[in-house]
Short mmCIF file of C-alpha atoms and ligand atoms in Angstrom, two decimals:
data_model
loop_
_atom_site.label_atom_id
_atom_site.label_comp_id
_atom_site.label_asym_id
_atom_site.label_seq_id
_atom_site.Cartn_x
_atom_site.Cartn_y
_atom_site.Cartn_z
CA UNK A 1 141.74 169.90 67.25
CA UNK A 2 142.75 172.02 70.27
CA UNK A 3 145.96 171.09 72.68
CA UNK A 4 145.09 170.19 76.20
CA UNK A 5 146.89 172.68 78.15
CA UNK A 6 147.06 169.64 80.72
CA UNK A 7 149.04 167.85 78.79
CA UNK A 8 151.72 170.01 78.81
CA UNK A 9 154.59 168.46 80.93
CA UNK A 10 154.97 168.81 84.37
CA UNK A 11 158.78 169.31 85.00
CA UNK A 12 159.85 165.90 84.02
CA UNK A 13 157.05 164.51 85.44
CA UNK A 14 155.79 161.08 83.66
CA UNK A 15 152.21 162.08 82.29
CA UNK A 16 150.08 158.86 82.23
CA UNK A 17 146.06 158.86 80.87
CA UNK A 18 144.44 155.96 82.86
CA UNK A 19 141.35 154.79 80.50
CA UNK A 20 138.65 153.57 82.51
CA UNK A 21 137.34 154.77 86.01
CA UNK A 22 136.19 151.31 87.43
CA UNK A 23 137.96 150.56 90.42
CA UNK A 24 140.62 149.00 88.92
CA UNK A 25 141.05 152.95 87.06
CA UNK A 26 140.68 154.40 90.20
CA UNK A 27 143.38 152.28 91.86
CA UNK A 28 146.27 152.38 89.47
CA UNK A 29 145.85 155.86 89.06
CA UNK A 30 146.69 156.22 93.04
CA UNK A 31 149.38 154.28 92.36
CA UNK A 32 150.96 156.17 89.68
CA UNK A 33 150.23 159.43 91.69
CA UNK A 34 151.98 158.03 94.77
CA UNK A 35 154.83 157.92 92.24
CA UNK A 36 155.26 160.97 91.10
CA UNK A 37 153.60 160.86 88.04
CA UNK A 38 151.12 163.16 86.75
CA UNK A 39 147.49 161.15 85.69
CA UNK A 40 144.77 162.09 83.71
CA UNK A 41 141.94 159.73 84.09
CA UNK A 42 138.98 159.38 81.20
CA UNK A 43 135.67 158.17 82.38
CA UNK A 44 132.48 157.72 81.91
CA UNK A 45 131.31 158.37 85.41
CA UNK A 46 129.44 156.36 88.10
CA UNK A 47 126.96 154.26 86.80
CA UNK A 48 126.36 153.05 83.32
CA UNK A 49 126.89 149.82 83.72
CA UNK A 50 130.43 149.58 85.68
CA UNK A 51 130.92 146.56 87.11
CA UNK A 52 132.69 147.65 90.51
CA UNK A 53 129.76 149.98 90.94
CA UNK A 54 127.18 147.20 90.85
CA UNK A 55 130.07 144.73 92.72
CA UNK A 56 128.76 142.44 95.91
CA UNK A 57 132.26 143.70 97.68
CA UNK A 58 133.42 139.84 98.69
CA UNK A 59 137.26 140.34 98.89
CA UNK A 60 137.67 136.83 97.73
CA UNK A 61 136.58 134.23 95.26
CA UNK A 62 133.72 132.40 95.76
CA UNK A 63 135.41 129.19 95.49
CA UNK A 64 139.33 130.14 96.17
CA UNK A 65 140.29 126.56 96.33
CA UNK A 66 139.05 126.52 92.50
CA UNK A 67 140.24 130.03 91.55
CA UNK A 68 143.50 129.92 89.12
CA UNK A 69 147.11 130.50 90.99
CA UNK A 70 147.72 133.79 89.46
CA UNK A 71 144.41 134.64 90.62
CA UNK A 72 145.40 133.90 94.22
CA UNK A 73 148.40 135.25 94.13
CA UNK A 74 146.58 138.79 93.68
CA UNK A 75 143.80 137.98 95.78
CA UNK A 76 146.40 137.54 98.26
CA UNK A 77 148.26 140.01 98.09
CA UNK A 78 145.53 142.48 97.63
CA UNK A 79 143.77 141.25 100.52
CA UNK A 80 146.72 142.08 102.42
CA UNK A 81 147.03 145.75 100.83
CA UNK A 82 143.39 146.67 101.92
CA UNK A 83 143.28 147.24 105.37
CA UNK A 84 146.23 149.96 104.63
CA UNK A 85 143.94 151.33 102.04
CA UNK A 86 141.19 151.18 103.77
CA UNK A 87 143.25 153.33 106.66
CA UNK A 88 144.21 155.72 104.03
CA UNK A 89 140.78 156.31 102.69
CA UNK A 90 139.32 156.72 105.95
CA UNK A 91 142.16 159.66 106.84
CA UNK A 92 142.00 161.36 104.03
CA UNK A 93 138.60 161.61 102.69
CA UNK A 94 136.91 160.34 105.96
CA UNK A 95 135.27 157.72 104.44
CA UNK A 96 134.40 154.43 105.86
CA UNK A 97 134.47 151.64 103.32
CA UNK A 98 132.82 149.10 105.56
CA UNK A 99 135.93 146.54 104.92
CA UNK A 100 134.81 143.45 107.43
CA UNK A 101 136.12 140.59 108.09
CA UNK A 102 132.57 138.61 108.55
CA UNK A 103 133.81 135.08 107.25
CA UNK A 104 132.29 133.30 104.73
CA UNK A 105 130.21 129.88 104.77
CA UNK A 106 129.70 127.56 101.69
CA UNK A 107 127.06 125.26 101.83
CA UNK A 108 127.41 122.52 99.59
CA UNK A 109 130.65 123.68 98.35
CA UNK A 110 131.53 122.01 94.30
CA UNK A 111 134.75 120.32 94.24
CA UNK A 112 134.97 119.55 97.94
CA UNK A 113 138.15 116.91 98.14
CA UNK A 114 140.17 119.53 97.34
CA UNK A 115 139.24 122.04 100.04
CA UNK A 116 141.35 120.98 102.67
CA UNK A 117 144.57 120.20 100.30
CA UNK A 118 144.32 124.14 99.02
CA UNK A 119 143.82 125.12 102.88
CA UNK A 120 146.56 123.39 103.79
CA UNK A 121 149.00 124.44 100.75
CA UNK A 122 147.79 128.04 100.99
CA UNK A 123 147.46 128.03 105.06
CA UNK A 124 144.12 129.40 104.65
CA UNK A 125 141.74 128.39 107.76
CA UNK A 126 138.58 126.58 106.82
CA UNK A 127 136.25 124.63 109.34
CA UNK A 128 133.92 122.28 108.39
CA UNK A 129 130.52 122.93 110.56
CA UNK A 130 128.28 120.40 111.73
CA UNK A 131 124.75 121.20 111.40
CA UNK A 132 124.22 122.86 115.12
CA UNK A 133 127.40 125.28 114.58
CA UNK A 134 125.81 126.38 111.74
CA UNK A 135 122.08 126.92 113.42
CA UNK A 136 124.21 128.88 116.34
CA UNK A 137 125.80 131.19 113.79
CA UNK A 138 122.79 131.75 111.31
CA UNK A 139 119.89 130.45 113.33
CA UNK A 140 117.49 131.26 110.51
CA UNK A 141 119.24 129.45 107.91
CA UNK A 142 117.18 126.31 105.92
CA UNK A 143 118.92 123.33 107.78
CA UNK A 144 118.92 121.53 103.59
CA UNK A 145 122.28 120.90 103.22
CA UNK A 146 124.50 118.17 103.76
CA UNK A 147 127.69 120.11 104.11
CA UNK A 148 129.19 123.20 105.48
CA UNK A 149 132.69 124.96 105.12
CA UNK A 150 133.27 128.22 106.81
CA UNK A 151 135.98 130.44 105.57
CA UNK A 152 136.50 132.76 108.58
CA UNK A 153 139.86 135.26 107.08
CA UNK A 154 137.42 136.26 104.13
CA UNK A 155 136.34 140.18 104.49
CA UNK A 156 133.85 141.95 102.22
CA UNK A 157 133.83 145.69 101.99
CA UNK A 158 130.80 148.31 100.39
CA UNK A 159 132.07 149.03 97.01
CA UNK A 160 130.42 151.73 96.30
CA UNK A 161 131.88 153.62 99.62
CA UNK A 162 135.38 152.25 97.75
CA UNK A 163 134.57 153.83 94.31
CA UNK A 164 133.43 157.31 96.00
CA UNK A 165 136.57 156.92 98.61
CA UNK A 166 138.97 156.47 96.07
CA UNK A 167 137.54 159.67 93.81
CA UNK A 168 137.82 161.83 96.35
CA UNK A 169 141.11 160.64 97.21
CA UNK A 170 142.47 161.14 93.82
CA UNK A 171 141.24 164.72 93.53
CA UNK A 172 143.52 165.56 96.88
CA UNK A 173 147.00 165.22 94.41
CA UNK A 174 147.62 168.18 92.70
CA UNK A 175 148.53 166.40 89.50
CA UNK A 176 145.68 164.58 89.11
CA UNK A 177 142.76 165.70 86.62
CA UNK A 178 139.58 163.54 85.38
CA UNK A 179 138.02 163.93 82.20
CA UNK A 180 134.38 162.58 81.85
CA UNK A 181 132.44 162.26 80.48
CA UNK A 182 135.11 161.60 77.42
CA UNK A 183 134.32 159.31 73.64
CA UNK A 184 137.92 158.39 72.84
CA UNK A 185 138.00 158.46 68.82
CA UNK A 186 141.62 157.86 67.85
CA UNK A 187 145.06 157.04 70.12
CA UNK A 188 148.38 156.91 68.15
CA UNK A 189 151.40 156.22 68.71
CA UNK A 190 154.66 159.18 67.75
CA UNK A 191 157.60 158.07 66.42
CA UNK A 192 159.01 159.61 69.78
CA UNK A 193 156.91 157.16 72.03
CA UNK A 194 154.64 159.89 73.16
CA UNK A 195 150.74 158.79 72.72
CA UNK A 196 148.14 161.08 71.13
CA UNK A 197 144.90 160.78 72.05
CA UNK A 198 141.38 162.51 70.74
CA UNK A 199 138.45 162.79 72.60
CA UNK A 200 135.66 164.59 71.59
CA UNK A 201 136.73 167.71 73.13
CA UNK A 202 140.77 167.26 73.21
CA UNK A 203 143.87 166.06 72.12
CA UNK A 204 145.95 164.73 75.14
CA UNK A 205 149.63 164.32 74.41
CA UNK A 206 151.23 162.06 77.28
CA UNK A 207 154.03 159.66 77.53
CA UNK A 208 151.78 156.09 78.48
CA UNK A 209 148.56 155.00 78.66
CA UNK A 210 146.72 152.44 80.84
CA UNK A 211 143.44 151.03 79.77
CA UNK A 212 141.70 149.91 82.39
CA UNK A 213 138.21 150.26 80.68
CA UNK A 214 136.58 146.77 82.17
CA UNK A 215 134.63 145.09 79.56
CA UNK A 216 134.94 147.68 77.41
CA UNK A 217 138.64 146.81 76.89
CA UNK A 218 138.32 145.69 73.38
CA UNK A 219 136.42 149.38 72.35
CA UNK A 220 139.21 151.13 73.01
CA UNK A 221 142.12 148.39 71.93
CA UNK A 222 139.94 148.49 68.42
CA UNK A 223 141.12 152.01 67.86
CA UNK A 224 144.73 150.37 67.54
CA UNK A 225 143.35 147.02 65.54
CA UNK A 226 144.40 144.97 68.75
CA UNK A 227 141.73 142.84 70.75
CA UNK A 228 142.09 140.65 74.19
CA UNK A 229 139.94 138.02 75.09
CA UNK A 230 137.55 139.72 77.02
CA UNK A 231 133.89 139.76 76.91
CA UNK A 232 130.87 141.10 78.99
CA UNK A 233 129.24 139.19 81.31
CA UNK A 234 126.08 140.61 83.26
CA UNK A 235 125.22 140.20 86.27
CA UNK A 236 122.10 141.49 88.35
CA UNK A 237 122.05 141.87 92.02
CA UNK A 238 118.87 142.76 94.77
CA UNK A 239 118.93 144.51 97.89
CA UNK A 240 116.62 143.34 100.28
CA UNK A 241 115.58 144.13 103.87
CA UNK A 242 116.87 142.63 106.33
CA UNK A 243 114.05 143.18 108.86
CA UNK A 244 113.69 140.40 111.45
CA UNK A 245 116.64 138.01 110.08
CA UNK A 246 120.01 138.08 111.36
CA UNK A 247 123.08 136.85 109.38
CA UNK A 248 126.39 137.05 110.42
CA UNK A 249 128.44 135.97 107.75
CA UNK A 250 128.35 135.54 104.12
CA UNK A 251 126.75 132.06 102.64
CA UNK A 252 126.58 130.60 99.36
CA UNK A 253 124.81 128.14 97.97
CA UNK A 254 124.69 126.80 94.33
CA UNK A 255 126.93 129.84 93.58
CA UNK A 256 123.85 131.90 94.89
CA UNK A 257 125.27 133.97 98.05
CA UNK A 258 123.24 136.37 101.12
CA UNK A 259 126.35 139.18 101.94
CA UNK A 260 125.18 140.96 105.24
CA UNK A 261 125.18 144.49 105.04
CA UNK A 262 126.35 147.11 108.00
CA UNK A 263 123.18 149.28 107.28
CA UNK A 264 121.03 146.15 107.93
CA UNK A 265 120.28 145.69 104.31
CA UNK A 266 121.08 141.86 102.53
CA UNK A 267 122.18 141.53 99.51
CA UNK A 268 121.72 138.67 96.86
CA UNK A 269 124.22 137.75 94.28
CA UNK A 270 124.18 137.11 91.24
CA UNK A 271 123.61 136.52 87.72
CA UNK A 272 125.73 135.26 85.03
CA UNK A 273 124.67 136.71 81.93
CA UNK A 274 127.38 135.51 79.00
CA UNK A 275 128.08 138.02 75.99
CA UNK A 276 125.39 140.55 77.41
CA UNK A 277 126.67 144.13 78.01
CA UNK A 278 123.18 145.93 78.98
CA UNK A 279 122.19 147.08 82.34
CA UNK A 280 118.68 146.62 82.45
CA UNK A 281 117.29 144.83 85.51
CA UNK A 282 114.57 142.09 84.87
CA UNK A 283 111.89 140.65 86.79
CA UNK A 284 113.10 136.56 85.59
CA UNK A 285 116.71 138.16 87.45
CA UNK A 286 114.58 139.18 90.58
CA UNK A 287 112.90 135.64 90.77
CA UNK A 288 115.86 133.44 90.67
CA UNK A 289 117.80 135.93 93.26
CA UNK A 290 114.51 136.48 95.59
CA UNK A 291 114.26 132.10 95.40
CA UNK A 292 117.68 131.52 96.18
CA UNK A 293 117.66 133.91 99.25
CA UNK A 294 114.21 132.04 99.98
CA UNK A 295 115.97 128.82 99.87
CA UNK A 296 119.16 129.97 101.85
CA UNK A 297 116.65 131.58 104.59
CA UNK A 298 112.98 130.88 104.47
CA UNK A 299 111.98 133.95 106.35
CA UNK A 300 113.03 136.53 103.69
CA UNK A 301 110.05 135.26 101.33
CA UNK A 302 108.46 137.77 103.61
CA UNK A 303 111.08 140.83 103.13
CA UNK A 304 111.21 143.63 100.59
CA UNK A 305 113.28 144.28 97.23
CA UNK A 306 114.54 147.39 98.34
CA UNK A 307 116.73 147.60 95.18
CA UNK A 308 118.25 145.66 91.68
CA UNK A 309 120.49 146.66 89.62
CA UNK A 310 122.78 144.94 87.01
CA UNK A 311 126.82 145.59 86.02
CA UNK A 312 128.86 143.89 83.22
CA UNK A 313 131.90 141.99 84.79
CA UNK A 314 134.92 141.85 82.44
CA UNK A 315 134.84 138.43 81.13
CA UNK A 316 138.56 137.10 80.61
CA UNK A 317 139.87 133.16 80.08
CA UNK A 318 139.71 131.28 83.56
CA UNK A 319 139.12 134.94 84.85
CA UNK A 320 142.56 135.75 84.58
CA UNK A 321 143.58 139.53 84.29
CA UNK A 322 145.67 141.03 81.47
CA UNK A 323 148.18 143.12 83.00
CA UNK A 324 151.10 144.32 81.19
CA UNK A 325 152.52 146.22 77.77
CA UNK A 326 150.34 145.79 74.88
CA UNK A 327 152.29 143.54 72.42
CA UNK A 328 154.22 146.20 69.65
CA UNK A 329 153.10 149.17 71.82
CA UNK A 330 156.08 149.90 74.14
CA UNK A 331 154.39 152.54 75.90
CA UNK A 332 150.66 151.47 76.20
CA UNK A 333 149.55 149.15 78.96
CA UNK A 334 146.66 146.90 80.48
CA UNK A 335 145.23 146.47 83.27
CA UNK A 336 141.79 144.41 82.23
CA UNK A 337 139.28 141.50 82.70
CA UNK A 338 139.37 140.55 86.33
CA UNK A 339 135.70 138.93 85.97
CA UNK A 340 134.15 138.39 88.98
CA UNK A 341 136.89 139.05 91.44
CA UNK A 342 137.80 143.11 90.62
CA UNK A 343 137.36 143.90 93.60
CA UNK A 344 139.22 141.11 95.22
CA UNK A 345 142.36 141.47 93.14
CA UNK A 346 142.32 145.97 92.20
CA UNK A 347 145.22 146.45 94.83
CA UNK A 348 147.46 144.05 93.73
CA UNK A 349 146.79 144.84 90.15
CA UNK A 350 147.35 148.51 90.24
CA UNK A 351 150.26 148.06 92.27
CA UNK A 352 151.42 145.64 89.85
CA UNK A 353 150.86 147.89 86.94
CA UNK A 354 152.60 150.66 88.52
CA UNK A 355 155.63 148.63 89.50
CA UNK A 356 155.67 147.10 85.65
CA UNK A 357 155.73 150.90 83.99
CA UNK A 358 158.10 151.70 86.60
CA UNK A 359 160.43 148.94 86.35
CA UNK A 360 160.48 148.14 89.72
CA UNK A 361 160.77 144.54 91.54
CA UNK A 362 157.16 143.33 91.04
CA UNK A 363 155.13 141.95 93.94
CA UNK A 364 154.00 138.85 91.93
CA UNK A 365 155.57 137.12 89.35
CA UNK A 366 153.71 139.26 86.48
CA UNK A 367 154.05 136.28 83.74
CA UNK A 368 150.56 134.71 83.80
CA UNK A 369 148.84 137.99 83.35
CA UNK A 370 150.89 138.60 79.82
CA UNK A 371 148.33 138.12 77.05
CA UNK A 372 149.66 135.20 74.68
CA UNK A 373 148.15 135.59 71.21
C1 FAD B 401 126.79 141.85 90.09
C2 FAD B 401 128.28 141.81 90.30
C3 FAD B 401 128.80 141.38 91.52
C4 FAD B 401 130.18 141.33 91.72
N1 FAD B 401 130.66 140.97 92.94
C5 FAD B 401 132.00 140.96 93.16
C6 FAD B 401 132.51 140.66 94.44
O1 FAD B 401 131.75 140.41 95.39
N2 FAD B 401 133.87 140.66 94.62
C7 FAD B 401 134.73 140.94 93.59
O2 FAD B 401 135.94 140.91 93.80
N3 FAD B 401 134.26 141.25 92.36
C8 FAD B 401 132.93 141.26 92.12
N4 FAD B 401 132.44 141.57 90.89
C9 FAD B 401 133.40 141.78 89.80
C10 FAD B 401 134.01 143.17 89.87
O3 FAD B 401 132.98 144.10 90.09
C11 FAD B 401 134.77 143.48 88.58
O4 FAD B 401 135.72 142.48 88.32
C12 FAD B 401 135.52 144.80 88.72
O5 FAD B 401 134.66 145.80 89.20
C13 FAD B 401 136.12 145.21 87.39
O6 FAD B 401 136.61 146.51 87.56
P1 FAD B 401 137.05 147.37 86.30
O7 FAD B 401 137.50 148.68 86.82
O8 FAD B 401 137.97 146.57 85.46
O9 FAD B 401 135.71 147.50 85.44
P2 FAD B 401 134.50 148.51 85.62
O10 FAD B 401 134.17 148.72 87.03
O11 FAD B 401 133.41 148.05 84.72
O12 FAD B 401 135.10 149.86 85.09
C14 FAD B 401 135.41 150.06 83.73
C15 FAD B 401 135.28 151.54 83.49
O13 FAD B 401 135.71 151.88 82.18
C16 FAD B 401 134.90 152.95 81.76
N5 FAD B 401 134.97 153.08 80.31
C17 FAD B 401 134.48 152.26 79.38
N6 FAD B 401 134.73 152.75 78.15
C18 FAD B 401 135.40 153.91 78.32
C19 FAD B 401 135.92 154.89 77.44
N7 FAD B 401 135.80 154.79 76.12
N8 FAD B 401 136.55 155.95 77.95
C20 FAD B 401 136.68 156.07 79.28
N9 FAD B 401 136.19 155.18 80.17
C21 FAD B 401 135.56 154.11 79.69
C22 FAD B 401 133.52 152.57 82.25
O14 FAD B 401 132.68 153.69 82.32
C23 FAD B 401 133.84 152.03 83.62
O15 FAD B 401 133.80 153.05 84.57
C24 FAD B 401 131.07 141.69 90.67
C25 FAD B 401 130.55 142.14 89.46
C26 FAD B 401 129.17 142.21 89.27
C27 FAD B 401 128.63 142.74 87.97
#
């Protein structure tokens, strides 16, 4: 097995592989760059089945008054880390990731009583629309509902702009390298702390490792006997076109949402496919999607599929990230199962990461995110 030039040090420059180039990879390893360190990111590529790829780019929860406080807390502070990101990205690679702040309307929002108490607590606006505000705002919407909440701070951004944004970016810091596509077959741990790890092609000797590998956490923790609860959910999404049907915000419905699209396009979200890790698209996925955008807005019975496709979310307990050192592996970290808010939460989480392997004060208390066996 040959030696990886790359890994050879760097000064004394901390050599981290980041496992996983989801957005959540991406992210920390811009974070660990910014600090010095040198990354080598392994990936699979764009595509096969990522979940940020496939991601409906709502930088929030669909139901935040629901959502877990350790999931807020990143939410929050992530949603305050984008539009620096965003800046960034736009300056360096001149990429526009499309973040908007469009607002968000729940029709017939579960667990309403507490809406107001979590606004209140968490000084998050939310109005409750009568029937006419909401015809003024979406005139084309089905007028079937009894109530309506409208969450105008919530942005949404293109994901897929993010995931290309933040590749190019990372290839602009000279001690930066990514490795795909790579099959990881062994990682071990050297009496000196150092971490080996085979690919196909390599060994890479560095001093920590990140996994970051979405729901495929668990292949790459087996190589070490450990596991996390995390599991793959699918979930299918369509594209269709907008033609002739305006909407200015994003709405939900029965956990069924429209998001609007710059390019015109509207997108329907999603499915929840438990325990299933495939990426095919099927037609029973393209009915339920095409009806609920039917029942949200009559007129887009008439409008074309322009597009489905499917990702597998990383499925974690009350969708609660595992962020931190790997239990009796002082140098090999987490940073895994964000479910259905990735995108929502990847700042925060990569920063926290970073700040965690670096010792530094962390921006949220990083407790809840520590996996208890
Ligand atoms: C249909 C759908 C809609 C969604 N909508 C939203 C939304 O609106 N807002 C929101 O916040 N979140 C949303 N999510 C959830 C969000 O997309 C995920 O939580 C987030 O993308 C997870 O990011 P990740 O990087 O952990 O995982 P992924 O994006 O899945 O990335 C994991 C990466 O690990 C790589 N990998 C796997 N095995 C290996 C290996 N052996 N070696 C190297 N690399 C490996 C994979 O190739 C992949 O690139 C949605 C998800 C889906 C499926």
């Amino acid at each position: 097995m040959m030696v990886d030039s790359f890994s050879k040090p760097h000064a004394d420059r901390n050599h981290i592989a980041v496992i996983g180039d989801g957005v959540i990879g991406l992210l920390t390893a811009l974070e660990l760059l910014k600090r010095d360190c040198q990354v080598t990111l392994l990936g699979r590529g764009f595509g096969e089945g990522q979940a940020s790829w496939a991601s409906g780019g709502i930088l929030s929860p669909l139901c935040p008054w629901q959502a877990q406080p350790s999931v807020q807390a990143l939410w929050s502070w992530s949603s305050w880390l984008y539009p620096e990101l965003c800046d960034e990205l736009l300056t360096c690679t001149g990429t526009d990731i499309e973040l908007m702040q469009k607002g968000m309307l729940w029709l017939d929002a579960p667990d309403q009583e507490r809406i107001s108490s979590w606004a209140d607590e968490d000084q998050c606006r939310v109005e409750c629309l009568g029937r006419e505000q909401v015809s003024q705002r979406i005139p084309m919407l089905d007028t079937e509902f009894g109530q309506a909440h409208f969450l105008p701070a919530v942005s949404q951004l293109r994901a897929l702009r993010l995931m290309m944004a933040l590749a190019m970016r990372l290839q602009q810091f000279p001690y930066f390298q990514m490795k795909v596509p790579s099959q990881l077959r062994q990682i071990r741990e050297l009496p000196s702390g150092s971490m080996i790890l085979e690919t196909d092609a390599a060994s890479l000797s560095v001093d920590q490792v990140v996994v970051c590998a979405g729901a495929w956490t668990n292949r790459i923790l087996s190589l070490l006997n450990a596991e996390l609860p995390i599991i793959p959910v699918k979930g299918q999404m369509l594209l269709l076109d907008g033609d002739g049907v305006q909407l200015s915000c994003i709405v939900i419905k029965n956990n069924k949402y429209l998001i609007p699209r710059q390019d015109g396009g509207i997108l329907v979200g999603s499915t929840i496919e438990s325990g299933i890790d495939d990426v095919e698209v099927t037609e029973a996925a393209e009915t339920v999607l095409k009806a609920a955008a039917v029942d949200l807005i009559p007129a887009l019975a008439v409008n074309k599929v322009r597009h489905q496709w499917a990702g597998v979310r990383p499925g974690s307990a009350n969708g609660v990230p595992y962020i931190g050192r790997l239990a009796g592996y002082p140098s090999l970290w987490v940073n895994a199962g964000h479910y259905r808010n990735g995108i929502n939460m990847a700042p925060g989480s990569a920063r926290l990461v970073a700040q965690l392997i670096h010792c530094e004060p962390p921006g949220v208390d990083p407790q809840p995110y520590v996996w208890m066996a």
